[in-house]
Structure formats: C-alpha cells, structure tokens
CSV table of C-alpha atoms (C1' of nucleotides) in Angstrom, one decimal:
chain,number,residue,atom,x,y,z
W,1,UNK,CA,90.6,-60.7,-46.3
W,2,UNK,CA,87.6,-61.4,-45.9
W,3,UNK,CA,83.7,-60.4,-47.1
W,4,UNK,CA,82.2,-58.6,-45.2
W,5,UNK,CA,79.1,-60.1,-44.3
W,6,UNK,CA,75.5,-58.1,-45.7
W,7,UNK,CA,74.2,-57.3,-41.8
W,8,UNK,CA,77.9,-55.5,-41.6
W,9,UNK,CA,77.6,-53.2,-44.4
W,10,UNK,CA,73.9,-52.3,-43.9
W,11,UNK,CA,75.0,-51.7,-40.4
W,12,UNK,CA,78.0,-49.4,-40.7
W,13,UNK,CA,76.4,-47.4,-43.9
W,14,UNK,CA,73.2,-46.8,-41.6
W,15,UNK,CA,75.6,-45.7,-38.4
W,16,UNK,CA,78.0,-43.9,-40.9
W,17,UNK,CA,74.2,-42.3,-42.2
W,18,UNK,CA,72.8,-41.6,-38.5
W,19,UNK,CA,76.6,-40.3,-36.9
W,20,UNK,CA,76.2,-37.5,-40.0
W,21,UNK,CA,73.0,-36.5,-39.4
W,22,UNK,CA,72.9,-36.2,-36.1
W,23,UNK,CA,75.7,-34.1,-36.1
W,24,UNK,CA,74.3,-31.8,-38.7
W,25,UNK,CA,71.1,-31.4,-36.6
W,26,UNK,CA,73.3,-30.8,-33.4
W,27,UNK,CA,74.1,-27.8,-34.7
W,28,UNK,CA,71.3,-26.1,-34.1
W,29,UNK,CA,70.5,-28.4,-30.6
W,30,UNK,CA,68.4,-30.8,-33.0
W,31,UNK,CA,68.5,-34.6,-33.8
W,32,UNK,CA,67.6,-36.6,-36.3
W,33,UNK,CA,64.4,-38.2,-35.7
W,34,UNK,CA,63.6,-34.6,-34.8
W,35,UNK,CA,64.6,-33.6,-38.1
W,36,UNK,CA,62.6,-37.0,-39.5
W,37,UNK,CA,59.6,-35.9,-37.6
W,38,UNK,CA,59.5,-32.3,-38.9
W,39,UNK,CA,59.8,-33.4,-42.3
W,40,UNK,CA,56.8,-35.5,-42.0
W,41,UNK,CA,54.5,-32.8,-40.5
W,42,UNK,CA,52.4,-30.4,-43.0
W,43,UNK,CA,53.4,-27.1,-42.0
W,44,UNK,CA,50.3,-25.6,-42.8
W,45,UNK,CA,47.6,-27.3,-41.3
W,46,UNK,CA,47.7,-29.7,-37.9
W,47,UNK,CA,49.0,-33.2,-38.6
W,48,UNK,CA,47.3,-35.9,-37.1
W,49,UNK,CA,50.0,-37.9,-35.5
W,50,UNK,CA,48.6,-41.3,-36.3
W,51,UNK,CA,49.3,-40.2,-39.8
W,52,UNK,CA,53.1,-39.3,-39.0
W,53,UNK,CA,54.3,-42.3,-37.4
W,54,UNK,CA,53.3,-45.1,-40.7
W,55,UNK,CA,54.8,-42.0,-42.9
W,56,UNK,CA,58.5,-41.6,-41.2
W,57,UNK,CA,58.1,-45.6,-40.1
W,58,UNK,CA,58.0,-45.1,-36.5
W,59,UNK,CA,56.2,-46.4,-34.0
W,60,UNK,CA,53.7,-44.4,-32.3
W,61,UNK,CA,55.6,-45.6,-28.6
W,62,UNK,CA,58.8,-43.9,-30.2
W,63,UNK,CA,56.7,-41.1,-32.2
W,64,UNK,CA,55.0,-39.9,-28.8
W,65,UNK,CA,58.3,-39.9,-27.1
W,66,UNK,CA,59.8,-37.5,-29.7
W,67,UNK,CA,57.2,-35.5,-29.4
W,68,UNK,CA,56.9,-34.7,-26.2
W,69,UNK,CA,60.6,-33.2,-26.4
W,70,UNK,CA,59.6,-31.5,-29.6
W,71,UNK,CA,56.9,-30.0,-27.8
W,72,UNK,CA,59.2,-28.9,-24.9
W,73,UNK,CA,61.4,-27.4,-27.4
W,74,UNK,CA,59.1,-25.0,-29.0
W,75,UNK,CA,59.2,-27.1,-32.5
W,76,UNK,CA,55.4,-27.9,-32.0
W,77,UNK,CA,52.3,-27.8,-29.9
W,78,UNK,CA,50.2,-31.0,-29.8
W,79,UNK,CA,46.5,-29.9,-30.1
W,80,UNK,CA,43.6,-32.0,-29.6
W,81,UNK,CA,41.8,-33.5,-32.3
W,82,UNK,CA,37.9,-32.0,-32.6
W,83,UNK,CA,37.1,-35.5,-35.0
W,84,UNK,CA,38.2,-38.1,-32.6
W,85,UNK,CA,39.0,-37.6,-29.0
W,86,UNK,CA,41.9,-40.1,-28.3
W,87,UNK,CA,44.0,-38.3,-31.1
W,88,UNK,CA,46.4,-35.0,-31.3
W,89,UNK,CA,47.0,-32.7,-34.2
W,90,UNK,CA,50.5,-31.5,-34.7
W,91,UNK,CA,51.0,-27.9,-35.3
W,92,UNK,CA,54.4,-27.0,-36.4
W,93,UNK,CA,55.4,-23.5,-34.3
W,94,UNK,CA,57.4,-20.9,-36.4
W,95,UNK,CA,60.4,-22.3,-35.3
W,96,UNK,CA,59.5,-25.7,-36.2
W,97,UNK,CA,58.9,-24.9,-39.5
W,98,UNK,CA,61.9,-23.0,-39.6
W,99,UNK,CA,63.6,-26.0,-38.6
W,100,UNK,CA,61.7,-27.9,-41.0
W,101,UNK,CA,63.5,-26.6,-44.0
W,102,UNK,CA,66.9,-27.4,-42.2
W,103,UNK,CA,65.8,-30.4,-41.9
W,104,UNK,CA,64.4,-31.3,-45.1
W,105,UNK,CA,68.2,-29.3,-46.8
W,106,UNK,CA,69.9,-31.7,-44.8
W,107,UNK,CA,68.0,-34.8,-46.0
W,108,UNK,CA,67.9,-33.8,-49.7
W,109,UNK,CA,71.5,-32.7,-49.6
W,110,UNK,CA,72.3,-36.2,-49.0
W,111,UNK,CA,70.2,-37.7,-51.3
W,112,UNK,CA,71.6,-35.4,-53.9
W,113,UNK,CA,75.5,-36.3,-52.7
W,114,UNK,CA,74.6,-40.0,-53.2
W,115,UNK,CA,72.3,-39.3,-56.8
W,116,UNK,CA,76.0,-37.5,-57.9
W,117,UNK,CA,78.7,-40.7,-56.8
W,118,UNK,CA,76.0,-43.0,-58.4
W,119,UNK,CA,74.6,-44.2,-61.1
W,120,UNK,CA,71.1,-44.3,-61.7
W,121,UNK,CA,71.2,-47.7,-62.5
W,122,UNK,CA,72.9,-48.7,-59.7
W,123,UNK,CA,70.9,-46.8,-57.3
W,124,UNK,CA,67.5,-48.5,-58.8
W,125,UNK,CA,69.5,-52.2,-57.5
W,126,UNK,CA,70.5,-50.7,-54.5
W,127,UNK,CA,66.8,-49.9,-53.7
W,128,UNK,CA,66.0,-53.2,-54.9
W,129,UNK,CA,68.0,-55.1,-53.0
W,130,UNK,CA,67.1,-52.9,-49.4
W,131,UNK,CA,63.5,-54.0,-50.8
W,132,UNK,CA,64.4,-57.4,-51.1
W,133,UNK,CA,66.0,-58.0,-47.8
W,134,UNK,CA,63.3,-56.1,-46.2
W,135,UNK,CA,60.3,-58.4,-47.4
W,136,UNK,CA,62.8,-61.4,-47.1
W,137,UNK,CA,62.7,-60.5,-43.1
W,138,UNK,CA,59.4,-59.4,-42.8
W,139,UNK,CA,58.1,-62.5,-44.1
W,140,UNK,CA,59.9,-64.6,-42.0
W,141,UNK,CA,61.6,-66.0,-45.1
W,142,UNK,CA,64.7,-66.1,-43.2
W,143,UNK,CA,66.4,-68.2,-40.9
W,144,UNK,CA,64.6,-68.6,-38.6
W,145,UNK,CA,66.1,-70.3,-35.4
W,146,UNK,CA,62.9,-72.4,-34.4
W,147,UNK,CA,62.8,-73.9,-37.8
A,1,UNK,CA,53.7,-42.0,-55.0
A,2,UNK,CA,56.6,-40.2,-54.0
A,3,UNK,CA,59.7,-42.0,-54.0
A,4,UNK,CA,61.4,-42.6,-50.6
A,5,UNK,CA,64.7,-41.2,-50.1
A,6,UNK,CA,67.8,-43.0,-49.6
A,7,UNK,CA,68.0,-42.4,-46.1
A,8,UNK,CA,64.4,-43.8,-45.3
A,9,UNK,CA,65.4,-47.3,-47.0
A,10,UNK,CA,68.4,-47.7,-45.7
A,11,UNK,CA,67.0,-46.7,-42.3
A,12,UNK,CA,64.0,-49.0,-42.7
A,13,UNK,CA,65.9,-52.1,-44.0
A,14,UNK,CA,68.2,-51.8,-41.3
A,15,UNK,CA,65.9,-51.5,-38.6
A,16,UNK,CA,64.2,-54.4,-40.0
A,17,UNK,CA,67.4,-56.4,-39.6
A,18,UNK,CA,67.6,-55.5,-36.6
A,19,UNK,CA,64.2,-56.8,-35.0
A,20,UNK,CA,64.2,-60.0,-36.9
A,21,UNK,CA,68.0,-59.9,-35.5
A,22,UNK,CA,67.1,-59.4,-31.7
A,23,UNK,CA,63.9,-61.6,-31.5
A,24,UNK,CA,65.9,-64.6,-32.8
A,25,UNK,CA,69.0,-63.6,-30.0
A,26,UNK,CA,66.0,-62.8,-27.6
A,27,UNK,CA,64.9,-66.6,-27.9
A,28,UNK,CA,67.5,-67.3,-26.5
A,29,UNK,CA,68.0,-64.8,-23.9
A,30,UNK,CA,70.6,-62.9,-25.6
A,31,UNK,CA,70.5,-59.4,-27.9
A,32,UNK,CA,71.7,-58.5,-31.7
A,33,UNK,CA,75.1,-56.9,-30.2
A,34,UNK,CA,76.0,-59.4,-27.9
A,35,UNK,CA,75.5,-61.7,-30.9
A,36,UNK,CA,77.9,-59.7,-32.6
A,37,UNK,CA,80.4,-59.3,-30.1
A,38,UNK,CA,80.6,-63.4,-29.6
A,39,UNK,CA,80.9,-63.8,-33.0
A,40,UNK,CA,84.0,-61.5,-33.3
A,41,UNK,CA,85.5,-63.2,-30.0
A,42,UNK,CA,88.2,-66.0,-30.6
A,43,UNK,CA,86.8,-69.6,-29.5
A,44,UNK,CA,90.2,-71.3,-28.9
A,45,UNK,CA,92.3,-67.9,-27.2
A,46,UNK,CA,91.6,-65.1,-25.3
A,47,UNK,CA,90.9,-61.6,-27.5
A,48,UNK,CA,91.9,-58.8,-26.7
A,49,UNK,CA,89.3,-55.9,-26.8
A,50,UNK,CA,91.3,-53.8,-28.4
A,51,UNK,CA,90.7,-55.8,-31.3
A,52,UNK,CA,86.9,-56.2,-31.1
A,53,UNK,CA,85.8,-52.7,-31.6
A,54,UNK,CA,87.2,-52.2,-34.9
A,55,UNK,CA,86.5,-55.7,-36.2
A,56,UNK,CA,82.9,-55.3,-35.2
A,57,UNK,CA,82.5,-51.9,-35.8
A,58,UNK,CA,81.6,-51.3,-32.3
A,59,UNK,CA,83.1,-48.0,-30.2
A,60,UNK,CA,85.7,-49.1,-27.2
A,61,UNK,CA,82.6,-47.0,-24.9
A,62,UNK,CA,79.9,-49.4,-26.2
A,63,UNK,CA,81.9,-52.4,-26.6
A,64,UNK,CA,83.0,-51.6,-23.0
A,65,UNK,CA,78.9,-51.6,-21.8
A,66,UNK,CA,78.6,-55.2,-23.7
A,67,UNK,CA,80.9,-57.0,-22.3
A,68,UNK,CA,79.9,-56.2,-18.5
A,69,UNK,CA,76.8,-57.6,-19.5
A,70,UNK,CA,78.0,-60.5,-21.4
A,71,UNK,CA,80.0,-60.8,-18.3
A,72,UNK,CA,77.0,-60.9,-16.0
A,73,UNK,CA,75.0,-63.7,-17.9
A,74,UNK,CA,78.4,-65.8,-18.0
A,75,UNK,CA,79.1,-65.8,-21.6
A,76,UNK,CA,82.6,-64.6,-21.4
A,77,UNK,CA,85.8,-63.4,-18.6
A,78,UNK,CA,87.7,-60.7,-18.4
A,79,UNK,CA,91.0,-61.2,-17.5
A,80,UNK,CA,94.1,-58.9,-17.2
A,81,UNK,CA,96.1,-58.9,-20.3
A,82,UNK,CA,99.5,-59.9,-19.3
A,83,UNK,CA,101.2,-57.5,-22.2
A,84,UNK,CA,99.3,-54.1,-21.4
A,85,UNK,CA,98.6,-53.6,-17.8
A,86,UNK,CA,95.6,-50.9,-19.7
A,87,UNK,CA,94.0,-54.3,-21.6
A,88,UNK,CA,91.6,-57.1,-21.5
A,89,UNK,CA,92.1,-60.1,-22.7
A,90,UNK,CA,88.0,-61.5,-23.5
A,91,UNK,CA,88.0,-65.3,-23.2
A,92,UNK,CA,84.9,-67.7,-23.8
A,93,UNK,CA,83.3,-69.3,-21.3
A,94,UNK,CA,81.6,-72.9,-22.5
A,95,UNK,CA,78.3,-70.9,-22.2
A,96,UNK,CA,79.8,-68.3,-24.7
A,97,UNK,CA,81.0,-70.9,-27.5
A,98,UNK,CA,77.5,-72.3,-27.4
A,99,UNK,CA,75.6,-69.2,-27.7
A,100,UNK,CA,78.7,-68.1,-30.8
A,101,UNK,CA,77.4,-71.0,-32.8
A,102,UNK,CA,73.9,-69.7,-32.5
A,103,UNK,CA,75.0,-66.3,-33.6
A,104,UNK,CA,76.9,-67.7,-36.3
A,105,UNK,CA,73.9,-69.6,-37.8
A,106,UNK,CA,71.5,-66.8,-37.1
A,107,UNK,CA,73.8,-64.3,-39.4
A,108,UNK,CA,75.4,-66.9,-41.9
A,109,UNK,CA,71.3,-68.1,-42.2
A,110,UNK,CA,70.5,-64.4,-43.1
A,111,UNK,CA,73.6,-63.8,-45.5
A,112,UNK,CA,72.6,-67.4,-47.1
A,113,UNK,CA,68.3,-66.3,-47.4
A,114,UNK,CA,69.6,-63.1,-49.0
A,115,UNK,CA,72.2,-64.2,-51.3
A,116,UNK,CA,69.3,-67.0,-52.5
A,117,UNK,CA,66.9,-63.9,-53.4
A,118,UNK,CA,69.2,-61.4,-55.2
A,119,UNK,CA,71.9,-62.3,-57.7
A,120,UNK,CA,75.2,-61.7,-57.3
A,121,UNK,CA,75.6,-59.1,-59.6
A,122,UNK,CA,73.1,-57.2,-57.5
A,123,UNK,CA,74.5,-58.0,-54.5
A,124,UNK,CA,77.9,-56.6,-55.6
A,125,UNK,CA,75.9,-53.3,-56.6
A,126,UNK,CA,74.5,-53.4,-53.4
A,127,UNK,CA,77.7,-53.2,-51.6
A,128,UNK,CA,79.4,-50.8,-53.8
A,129,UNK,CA,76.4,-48.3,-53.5
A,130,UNK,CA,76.9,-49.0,-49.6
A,131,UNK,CA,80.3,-48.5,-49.2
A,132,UNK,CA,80.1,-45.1,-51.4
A,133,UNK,CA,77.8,-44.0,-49.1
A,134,UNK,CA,79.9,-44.8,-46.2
A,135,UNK,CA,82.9,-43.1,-48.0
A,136,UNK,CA,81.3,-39.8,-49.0
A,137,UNK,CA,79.9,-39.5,-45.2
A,138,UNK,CA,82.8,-40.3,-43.8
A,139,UNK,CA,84.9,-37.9,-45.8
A,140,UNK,CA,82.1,-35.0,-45.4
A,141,UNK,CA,81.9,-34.9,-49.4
A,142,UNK,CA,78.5,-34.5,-48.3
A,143,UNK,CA,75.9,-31.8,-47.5
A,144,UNK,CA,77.4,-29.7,-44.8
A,145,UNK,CA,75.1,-26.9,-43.1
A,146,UNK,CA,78.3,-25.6,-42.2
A,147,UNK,CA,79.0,-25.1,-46.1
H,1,DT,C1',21.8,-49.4,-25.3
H,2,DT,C1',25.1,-51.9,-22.9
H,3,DA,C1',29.2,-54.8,-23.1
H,4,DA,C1',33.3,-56.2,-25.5
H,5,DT,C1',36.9,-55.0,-28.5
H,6,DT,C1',39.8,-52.0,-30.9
H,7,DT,C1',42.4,-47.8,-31.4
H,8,DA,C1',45.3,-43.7,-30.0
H,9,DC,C1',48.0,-42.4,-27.2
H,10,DT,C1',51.4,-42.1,-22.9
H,11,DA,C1',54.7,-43.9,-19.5
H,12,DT,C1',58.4,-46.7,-18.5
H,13,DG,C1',62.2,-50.0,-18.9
H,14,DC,C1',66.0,-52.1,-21.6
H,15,DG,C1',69.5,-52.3,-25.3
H,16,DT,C1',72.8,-49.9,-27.9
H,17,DG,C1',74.5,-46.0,-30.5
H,18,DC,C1',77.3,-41.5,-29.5
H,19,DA,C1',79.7,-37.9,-26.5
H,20,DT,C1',82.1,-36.6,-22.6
H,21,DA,C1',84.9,-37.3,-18.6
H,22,DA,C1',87.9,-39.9,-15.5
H,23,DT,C1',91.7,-43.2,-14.5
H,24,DA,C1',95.7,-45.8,-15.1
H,25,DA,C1',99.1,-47.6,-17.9
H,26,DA,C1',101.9,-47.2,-21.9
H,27,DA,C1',104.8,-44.6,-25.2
H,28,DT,C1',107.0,-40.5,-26.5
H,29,DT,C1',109.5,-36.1,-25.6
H,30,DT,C1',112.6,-33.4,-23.5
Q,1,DA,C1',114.8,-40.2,-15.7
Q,2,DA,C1',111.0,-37.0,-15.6
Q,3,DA,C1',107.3,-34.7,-17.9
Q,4,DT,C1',103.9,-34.9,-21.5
Q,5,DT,C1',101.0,-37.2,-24.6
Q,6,DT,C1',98.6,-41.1,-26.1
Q,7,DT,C1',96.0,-45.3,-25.4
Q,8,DA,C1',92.8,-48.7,-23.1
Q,9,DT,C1',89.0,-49.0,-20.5
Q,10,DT,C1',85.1,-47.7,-17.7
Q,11,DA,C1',81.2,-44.8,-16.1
Q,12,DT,C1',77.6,-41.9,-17.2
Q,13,DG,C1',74.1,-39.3,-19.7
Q,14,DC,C1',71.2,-38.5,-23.8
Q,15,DA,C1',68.7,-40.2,-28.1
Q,16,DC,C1',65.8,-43.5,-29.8
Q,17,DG,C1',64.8,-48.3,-31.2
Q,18,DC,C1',61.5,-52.0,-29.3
Q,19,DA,C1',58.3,-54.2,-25.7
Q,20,DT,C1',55.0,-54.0,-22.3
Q,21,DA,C1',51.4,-52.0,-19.7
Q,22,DG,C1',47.9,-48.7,-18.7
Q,23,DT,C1',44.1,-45.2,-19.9
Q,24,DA,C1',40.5,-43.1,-22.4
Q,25,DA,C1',37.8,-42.7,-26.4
Q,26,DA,C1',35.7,-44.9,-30.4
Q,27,DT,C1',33.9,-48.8,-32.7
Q,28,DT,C1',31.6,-53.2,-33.0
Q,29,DA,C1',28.9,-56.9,-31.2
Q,30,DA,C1',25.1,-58.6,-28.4
DNA sequence: TTAATTTACTATGCGTGCATAATAAAATTT
DNA sequence: AAATTTTATTATGCACGCATAGTAAATTAA
C-alpha cells in the first residue's frame, strides 16, 4: 500500500487529538479551546488577554470569540484594563477555575499517556521534526505555487 | 522556559500546514479540503463517494458539504451510481483534473521540502510517534475523566 | 499639541471539523 | 415476501480556524 503522505498523518493524529478532547470537555458542556483558554489564564490575578492569545497560539479574532462564550458561560468576566484603555483583564470566576483544573488533568493526562507508549528519545525527534516542518512553512521554504 | 506539551505542537504544526495549505489553494480559488478531495478522486473513472471518505479521512457529512461546493465551481458531477440507487458516483470535470494537478504538486512539493530537511530515520520516528498517538486515542488507552 | 500610525479589541463571514436527524435504498431477518 | 436493520447521502447547527473590516485608545511623528 501505499505511504501515507506527512500532511495525512499530522492531519488525522491532530483530528484523532481534537475528536478526544473535545469529547472529554463535553462532558461537562465544555470544549477544547475553552479548556486551552482556561489553562492559559492565571487564576489568581486578571490576565491580560493580549498576553493569552501569543501563549495558547491563537489569534486575538479567534481569542475574543471564545471569550465572549466563556464569558456567557460563567467561566470568566472580562474586566477593563486600569493601564491601557483598549485592553481587558480576564478574571477566571470560581467555576472557571474549577474548570481550569479539568482542563489542565485532561491535557496532562494526555501528555502523560503519550510520555508512557514512548520513548524519550523518540519524543525529542518527534518534537523536532513538528519544529522543523513548522519553520519549513513559516519561512516559506516550501513549495510555493508562484515560484 | 517551560516546555510545550504535545498537544500544543501538534496543534500548532498542524495549523501551520494548514494556512500555508489554504493560501496556496486560495491562489487559485480553491481551499485545503477541496484540494484533498480532488486528489483522492479518480482522473480516468467516476469514484464513488463511498470511497472518498475513508481514503481521505474525511466524514461522509463533511465529504457530503465539499462536494456541493466542488460541484458549484464546476470541478466535478455527480451522477447516480448505476449499482446502488443510495450512491454517487464523483467524476472529474476538465476544470477538476487541472486543478488535481495543482493539488498534487502543492502536497507532493510539501512532502518533497520536508523529506529534504529531516532524515529519514527521523521521519520514520516521526510517523511512528504519530500513529501511537492516533492509536492510544483511538482505543481510549488515554486519560478518561470518566476513569 | 495636533496629525498619522499602530495597537487592542470586536463583529462578521467563510471553510471545515463533528453531531444529530431525516430520507431513501440496500441488505438482512423472520 | 414483509418487516427490520443497515447503509449512503444530505441538511443543519455548533465550534473554531482564518480573513477582513471597523472602532477606540495609545503611541509616534510632525
């Protein structure tokens, strides 16, 4: 048969990835990028959201998107910032940061699943590699259709 | 520096795959998916959909949404598949082979930049770490909130 | 200080993933 | 053969990625 090309495999490991976590979070009427989001935000003092989106690498057009629903689930309150008047400070409500630490079991469960079925070495190439394809793509180093 | 979890690479590599994938399709009018979907679709006889899903690793519900719209910009027909009154047989339209050979180039010129920057005895870590991945999520060897 | 530019959002639209539900045509049971 | 179940496909809704556009506040340039 044959290889399976590298866009399939990053593809279907991410979905298999995504499918599990967002059904994990759906259990208690969450998501994922929820979950990603609450991970990211200090739960003791208000997080400026221009610091969360660069940390969890999303955009601040996505970011302010999950917020809002965050917002209109209880998980947070968006507070303005007294140091600059454009920005918000997230505050994580006691049921965020409840949810937080589902959040943040769910992740490192994972993590430690993976850490168990491999080795340490191949995990380092693994990492490697992602890196490698990552830069390759960002740098344009790629094909590139207009040459 | 803390080191990223799994998920964030994988996430992050993806999504850069992604964008590079859609802006080159996006030259050319088209989108990552339906890039996919051509690709998987038999030049010389008509496919039937059936068989696109899994070779693609697309859901028949999505796969269903993608090829209205690859129907709308002309790139392929629908016709009624004479052996299962419930099927669809995908053919090609002259548009569609064009735009397949783009595709092609566009993923065989990513597959060719990567396999140029990592060896191949990376490479074959890199898909074995994948497909564990894919394997313990799959088979919920995995964290489980449900225990 | 005023004018121009940059920055931090927010709103909205599209593409594409999943889930659910509906329909019609097999395939299987009884 | 008739009834039941499964399969193929579509429609629709939600989540969330990106892109674009708009607004208000901060920063920089003149």
């Amino acid at each position: 048969m044959k290889e399976k090309t590298i866009d399939y495999i990053l593809r279907s490991t991410w979905m298999s990835v995504t499918k599990m976590y967002n059904e994990e979070a759906g259990k208690k009427g969450s998501t994922m990028a929820t979950g990603f989001a609450l991970i990211s935000i200090d739960p003791e003092e208000g997080t400026p959201s221009t610091a969360l989106g660069p940390k969890m690498g999303m955009e601040a057009t996505s970011l302010s998107r999950t917020l809002k629903s965050m917002e209109q689930k209880g998980l947070i309150e968006r507070k303005p910032n007294p140091e600059d008047g454009r920005g918000v400070l997230i505050h994580l409500t006691p049921y965020g940061k409840e949810m937080r630490e589902f959040s943040k079991q769910v992740v490192l469960g994972f993590d430690e699943a993976v850490q168990k079925n491999v080795s340490l070495e191949e995990l380092q190439t693994f990492k490697k590699v992602a890196n490698t394809i990552t830069e390759l793509v960002n740098s344009k180093k790629i094909y590139d259709s207009d040459k």
